[in-house]
Amino acid sequence: MAKQLAFYFDQTKCTGCKACVIACKDKHDLPVGVRWRRVAEYSGGLWLVDERTGTMTQDVFSYYTSYSCNHCDDPICVEACPSTAMRKGENGIVKVEPEICIGCKYCAMACPYSAPQFNEAKGVMTKCDFCSDRLAAGQTPACVAACPSRALDFGEVAELRAKYGAMASIEPLPAASVTKPNLVISPHHRAQVSGTGTGRIGNPKEI
Amino acid sequence: MLHELPLVIFTIAAQMSAGSFIVLGLIHLLGAKVPQETMDRVTDPALYAVGPLLVLGMAASTLHLGSPLRAANSLLHLGGSWLSAEIFAGSAFAGLGAVFAFLQWKKLGPHVLRQVLAVLTAAVGAFLVFAISQVYSLRTVPAWATYFTPVRFFITALLLGGLAVGAALVIAAQRREAKGVETPEAAALVGRSVRGIALGGLFGLGAKYIGQPAYIGYLGTHPEQAARESLDLLVNTYGVYSAAQNILTFAGIAALFFMLYRMADGNAGKRLMPTAAIVAFVLVLAGEVIGRMLFYASMVRIGV
Ligand code: SF4
Ligand code: SF4
């Protein structure tokens, strides 16, 4: 059994196809508007002027980030939750107890990854539970299994960091110091560090 | 602009009732030499106005819950979540206030006991205002996570509480006058209290106005992009509301000056007092409601 599970995301491989988003929605039967995993497109760029030749060259960039709940080490959602419905448990997975949640949405207000997603019909908060049932059955999380580019993986956080480094502060995500996410990213070659971004999110309605 | 309307109502009502209790306490404290019978006769009517207000606010706050029947679960994370602390303080304040109002109404128990209870209730009310400010001081929301939030909430509490008490005192005094039961001591106490409230109100409104550039500076120089987005919402997207709030602040200042001027004028001005007191209260209340709506509307969280 793992001490702390984490997701691994290889930004150099992601094509922004969103198969992970759909696999997650399908697996958990999520209603319209509720997305436990989302893919942000971050793009920007400018014109490079060559004074000698009097020419201009475009220097645009765009990259994708697939993210869900990061089952953080300093989970602001758990701290904020007045009912203790939001809790960190086995394998370091952060879950909502639906029988206890009062649907105040305070966790959703606080989380900088928009991971808690309110289910209007159920009247309670819902979020990524790392596909605990699939894990128990020896399977991988639905998003990881679905990715055609093999850009997603998961595992024990210490092992992932030993293998890929400890980077998680990539625009448009917040700096990792805020909630200490258990997320490991292999950055895209044009990726910008959180807080130094010059681009903007290209698909705000999709995330 | 209609973001989180139930929370606008709850936070304003809770702060106003806590502020009223604190102001009533101050009147008792500063008027320690006034005979108890006169004091009670003047201040009791205002006391009864506080309770229903908070109950209204608490009821409104449950409106935004997805599962309101489980609202009591909100106390389970006491000691960890400021939201639990807020709800606990709100309930304790309402409970203590109700007990105090009942004892005061029936004049039950020794006077000292009631005074201790009143001080305790006012202290819990002050803690309630602080707890509400901490609920919003989320480290992921730069526009809220600043000392401006508690300062602003305490100003709202004292302004609205004070002006509500002032209006209640004046109206009750006018009723006594109409019935011919007003005593000179009571009238003098009302006069002193209302003058104090009006001066305090001017101070509060002034602080509110002066605090604005400081807050804008804070947002403008904050390293997080989210802070500048909040600023943009305040000055551009909802700039009209920000302007309306300032106009109401000045209208409130004018109404309070008018009241003070009339009061200095002796008896002649007295007739206008209930109208002026209510107008001042309504102007400031409108400004505070718009301000609170802006508070929620300008919420921008860091991250995605
Ligand atoms: S990503 Fe958000 S919801 Fe998930 S543990 Fe971190 S703070 Fe909580
Ligand atoms: S919505 Fe539920 S899980 Fe989220 S903070 Fe409120 S009670 Fe906790």
PDB file of N, CA and C in Angstrom, chain B residues 89-133:
ATOM      1  N   ALA B  89     -20.169  30.815  16.775  1.00  0.00           N
ATOM      2  CA  ALA B  89     -20.267  32.142  17.394  1.00  0.00           C
ATOM      3  C   ALA B  89     -21.622  32.769  17.104  1.00  0.00           C
ATOM      4  N   GLY B  90     -22.124  32.586  15.889  1.00  0.00           N
ATOM      5  CA  GLY B  90     -23.432  33.138  15.527  1.00  0.00           C
ATOM      6  C   GLY B  90     -24.537  32.548  16.392  1.00  0.00           C
ATOM      7  N   SER B  91     -24.496  31.229  16.583  1.00  0.00           N
ATOM      8  CA  SER B  91     -25.524  30.578  17.393  1.00  0.00           C
ATOM      9  C   SER B  91     -25.419  31.011  18.847  1.00  0.00           C
ATOM     10  N   ALA B  92     -24.167  31.054  19.362  1.00  0.00           N
ATOM     11  CA  ALA B  92     -23.966  31.438  20.761  1.00  0.00           C
ATOM     12  C   ALA B  92     -24.437  32.877  20.985  1.00  0.00           C
ATOM     13  N   PHE B  93     -24.122  33.745  20.025  1.00  0.00           N
ATOM     14  CA  PHE B  93     -24.516  35.148  20.144  1.00  0.00           C
ATOM     15  C   PHE B  93     -26.043  35.266  20.157  1.00  0.00           C
ATOM     16  N   ALA B  94     -26.696  34.545  19.251  1.00  0.00           N
ATOM     17  CA  ALA B  94     -28.156  34.599  19.190  1.00  0.00           C
ATOM     18  C   ALA B  94     -28.765  34.064  20.487  1.00  0.00           C
ATOM     19  N   GLY B  95     -28.213  32.944  20.985  1.00  0.00           N
ATOM     20  CA  GLY B  95     -28.741  32.331  22.209  1.00  0.00           C
ATOM     21  C   GLY B  95     -28.576  33.243  23.412  1.00  0.00           C
ATOM     22  N   LEU B  96     -27.347  33.732  23.608  1.00  0.00           N
ATOM     23  CA  LEU B  96     -27.071  34.613  24.752  1.00  0.00           C
ATOM     24  C   LEU B  96     -27.913  35.882  24.661  1.00  0.00           C
ATOM     25  N   GLY B  97     -27.995  36.432  23.445  1.00  0.00           N
ATOM     26  CA  GLY B  97     -28.768  37.658  23.249  1.00  0.00           C
ATOM     27  C   GLY B  97     -30.232  37.449  23.602  1.00  0.00           C
ATOM     28  N   ALA B  98     -30.771  36.295  23.209  1.00  0.00           N
ATOM     29  CA  ALA B  98     -32.183  36.009  23.493  1.00  0.00           C
ATOM     30  C   ALA B  98     -32.412  35.889  24.996  1.00  0.00           C
ATOM     31  N   VAL B  99     -31.511  35.169  25.686  1.00  0.00           N
ATOM     32  CA  VAL B  99     -31.643  35.014  27.140  1.00  0.00           C
ATOM     33  C   VAL B  99     -31.566  36.386  27.811  1.00  0.00           C
ATOM     34  N   PHE B 100     -30.578  37.173  27.378  1.00  0.00           N
ATOM     35  CA  PHE B 100     -30.422  38.493  27.977  1.00  0.00           C
ATOM     36  C   PHE B 100     -31.671  39.357  27.753  1.00  0.00           C
ATOM     37  N   ALA B 101     -32.165  39.347  26.510  1.00  0.00           N
ATOM     38  CA  ALA B 101     -33.332  40.178  26.199  1.00  0.00           C
ATOM     39  C   ALA B 101     -34.532  39.754  27.040  1.00  0.00           C
ATOM     40  N   PHE B 102     -34.686  38.434  27.220  1.00  0.00           N
ATOM     41  CA  PHE B 102     -35.812  37.937  28.003  1.00  0.00           C
ATOM     42  C   PHE B 102     -35.695  38.379  29.466  1.00  0.00           C
ATOM     43  N   LEU B 103     -34.517  38.173  30.060  1.00  0.00           N
ATOM     44  CA  LEU B 103     -34.310  38.566  31.463  1.00  0.00           C
ATOM     45  C   LEU B 103     -34.518  40.066  31.645  1.00  0.00           C
ATOM     46  N   GLN B 104     -34.041  40.820  30.682  1.00  0.00           N
ATOM     47  CA  GLN B 104     -34.147  42.268  30.755  1.00  0.00           C
ATOM     48  C   GLN B 104     -35.609  42.710  30.641  1.00  0.00           C
ATOM     49  N   TRP B 105     -36.316  42.041  29.795  1.00  0.00           N
ATOM     50  CA  TRP B 105     -37.727  42.360  29.545  1.00  0.00           C
ATOM     51  C   TRP B 105     -38.544  42.116  30.799  1.00  0.00           C
ATOM     52  N   LYS B 106     -38.329  40.944  31.416  1.00  0.00           N
ATOM     53  CA  LYS B 106     -39.082  40.575  32.622  1.00  0.00           C
ATOM     54  C   LYS B 106     -38.431  41.119  33.889  1.00  0.00           C
ATOM     55  N   LYS B 107     -37.262  41.769  33.720  1.00  0.00           N
ATOM     56  CA  LYS B 107     -36.465  42.257  34.852  1.00  0.00           C
ATOM     57  C   LYS B 107     -36.232  41.137  35.861  1.00  0.00           C
ATOM     58  N   LEU B 108     -35.820  39.982  35.327  1.00  0.00           N
ATOM     59  CA  LEU B 108     -35.532  38.827  36.166  1.00  0.00           C
ATOM     60  C   LEU B 108     -34.069  38.855  36.601  1.00  0.00           C
ATOM     61  N   GLY B 109     -33.810  38.319  37.787  1.00  0.00           N
ATOM     62  CA  GLY B 109     -32.430  38.165  38.249  1.00  0.00           C
ATOM     63  C   GLY B 109     -31.816  39.488  38.642  1.00  0.00           C
ATOM     64  N   PRO B 110     -30.687  39.417  39.401  1.00  0.00           N
ATOM     65  CA  PRO B 110     -30.038  40.651  39.840  1.00  0.00           C
ATOM     66  C   PRO B 110     -29.472  41.436  38.663  1.00  0.00           C
ATOM     67  N   HIS B 111     -29.428  42.742  38.829  1.00  0.00           N
ATOM     68  CA  HIS B 111     -28.941  43.648  37.786  1.00  0.00           C
ATOM     69  C   HIS B 111     -27.522  43.271  37.349  1.00  0.00           C
ATOM     70  N   VAL B 112     -26.683  42.925  38.322  1.00  0.00           N
ATOM     71  CA  VAL B 112     -25.282  42.615  38.013  1.00  0.00           C
ATOM     72  C   VAL B 112     -25.197  41.419  37.069  1.00  0.00           C
ATOM     73  N   LEU B 113     -26.023  40.404  37.333  1.00  0.00           N
ATOM     74  CA  LEU B 113     -26.010  39.201  36.514  1.00  0.00           C
ATOM     75  C   LEU B 113     -26.337  39.569  35.064  1.00  0.00           C
ATOM     76  N   ARG B 114     -27.354  40.415  34.900  1.00  0.00           N
ATOM     77  CA  ARG B 114     -27.758  40.808  33.547  1.00  0.00           C
ATOM     78  C   ARG B 114     -26.641  41.583  32.864  1.00  0.00           C
ATOM     79  N   GLN B 115     -25.935  42.412  33.658  1.00  0.00           N
ATOM     80  CA  GLN B 115     -24.840  43.185  33.059  1.00  0.00           C
ATOM     81  C   GLN B 115     -23.709  42.276  32.602  1.00  0.00           C
ATOM     82  N   VAL B 116     -23.400  41.276  33.435  1.00  0.00           N
ATOM     83  CA  VAL B 116     -22.343  40.334  33.067  1.00  0.00           C
ATOM     84  C   VAL B 116     -22.744  39.621  31.775  1.00  0.00           C
ATOM     85  N   LEU B 117     -24.001  39.221  31.720  1.00  0.00           N
ATOM     86  CA  LEU B 117     -24.511  38.527  30.543  1.00  0.00           C
ATOM     87  C   LEU B 117     -24.403  39.423  29.304  1.00  0.00           C
ATOM     88  N   ALA B 118     -24.711  40.699  29.478  1.00  0.00           N
ATOM     89  CA  ALA B 118     -24.655  41.631  28.348  1.00  0.00           C
ATOM     90  C   ALA B 118     -23.226  41.782  27.843  1.00  0.00           C
ATOM     91  N   VAL B 119     -22.276  41.887  28.789  1.00  0.00           N
ATOM     92  CA  VAL B 119     -20.868  42.024  28.381  1.00  0.00           C
ATOM     93  C   VAL B 119     -20.422  40.780  27.624  1.00  0.00           C
ATOM     94  N   LEU B 120     -20.828  39.614  28.162  1.00  0.00           N
ATOM     95  CA  LEU B 120     -20.468  38.348  27.524  1.00  0.00           C
ATOM     96  C   LEU B 120     -21.031  38.287  26.104  1.00  0.00           C
ATOM     97  N   THR B 121     -22.296  38.665  25.953  1.00  0.00           N
ATOM     98  CA  THR B 121     -22.930  38.622  24.632  1.00  0.00           C
ATOM     99  C   THR B 121     -22.218  39.550  23.659  1.00  0.00           C
ATOM    100  N   ALA B 122     -21.874  40.745  24.131  1.00  0.00           N
ATOM    101  CA  ALA B 122     -21.176  41.698  23.262  1.00  0.00           C
ATOM    102  C   ALA B 122     -19.824  41.136  22.850  1.00  0.00           C
ATOM    103  N   ALA B 123     -19.131  40.457  23.788  1.00  0.00           N
ATOM    104  CA  ALA B 123     -17.819  39.885  23.476  1.00  0.00           C
ATOM    105  C   ALA B 123     -17.973  38.790  22.428  1.00  0.00           C
ATOM    106  N   VAL B 124     -18.980  37.933  22.584  1.00  0.00           N
ATOM    107  CA  VAL B 124     -19.209  36.877  21.591  1.00  0.00           C
ATOM    108  C   VAL B 124     -19.566  37.503  20.246  1.00  0.00           C
ATOM    109  N   GLY B 125     -20.326  38.601  20.278  1.00  0.00           N
ATOM    110  CA  GLY B 125     -20.676  39.305  19.044  1.00  0.00           C
ATOM    111  C   GLY B 125     -19.429  39.822  18.335  1.00  0.00           C
ATOM    112  N   ALA B 126     -18.501  40.381  19.112  1.00  0.00           N
ATOM    113  CA  ALA B 126     -17.257  40.879  18.523  1.00  0.00           C
ATOM    114  C   ALA B 126     -16.475  39.719  17.917  1.00  0.00           C
ATOM    115  N   PHE B 127     -16.455  38.592  18.620  1.00  0.00           N
ATOM    116  CA  PHE B 127     -15.757  37.424  18.084  1.00  0.00           C
ATOM    117  C   PHE B 127     -16.433  36.942  16.791  1.00  0.00           C
ATOM    118  N   LEU B 128     -17.759  37.026  16.768  1.00  0.00           N
ATOM    119  CA  LEU B 128     -18.498  36.629  15.557  1.00  0.00           C
ATOM    120  C   LEU B 128     -18.037  37.453  14.356  1.00  0.00           C
ATOM    121  N   VAL B 129     -17.933  38.768  14.551  1.00  0.00           N
ATOM    122  CA  VAL B 129     -17.502  39.636  13.443  1.00  0.00           C
ATOM    123  C   VAL B 129     -16.102  39.229  12.978  1.00  0.00           C
ATOM    124  N   PHE B 130     -15.221  38.935  13.939  1.00  0.00           N
ATOM    125  CA  PHE B 130     -13.871  38.525  13.589  1.00  0.00           C
ATOM    126  C   PHE B 130     -13.885  37.190  12.847  1.00  0.00           C
ATOM    127  N   ALA B 131     -14.701  36.236  13.355  1.00  0.00           N
ATOM    128  CA  ALA B 131     -14.761  34.912  12.721  1.00  0.00           C
ATOM    129  C   ALA B 131     -15.236  35.027  11.275  1.00  0.00           C
ATOM    130  N   ILE B 132     -16.238  35.876  11.040  1.00  0.00           N
ATOM    131  CA  ILE B 132     -16.724  36.046   9.661  1.00  0.00           C
ATOM    132  C   ILE B 132     -15.578  36.546   8.781  1.00  0.00           C
ATOM    133  N   SER B 133     -14.792  37.483   9.311  1.00  0.00           N
ATOM    134  CA  SER B 133     -13.705  38.034   8.497  1.00  0.00           C
ATOM    135  C   SER B 133     -12.667  36.948   8.190  1.00  0.00           C
TER     136      SER B 133
END
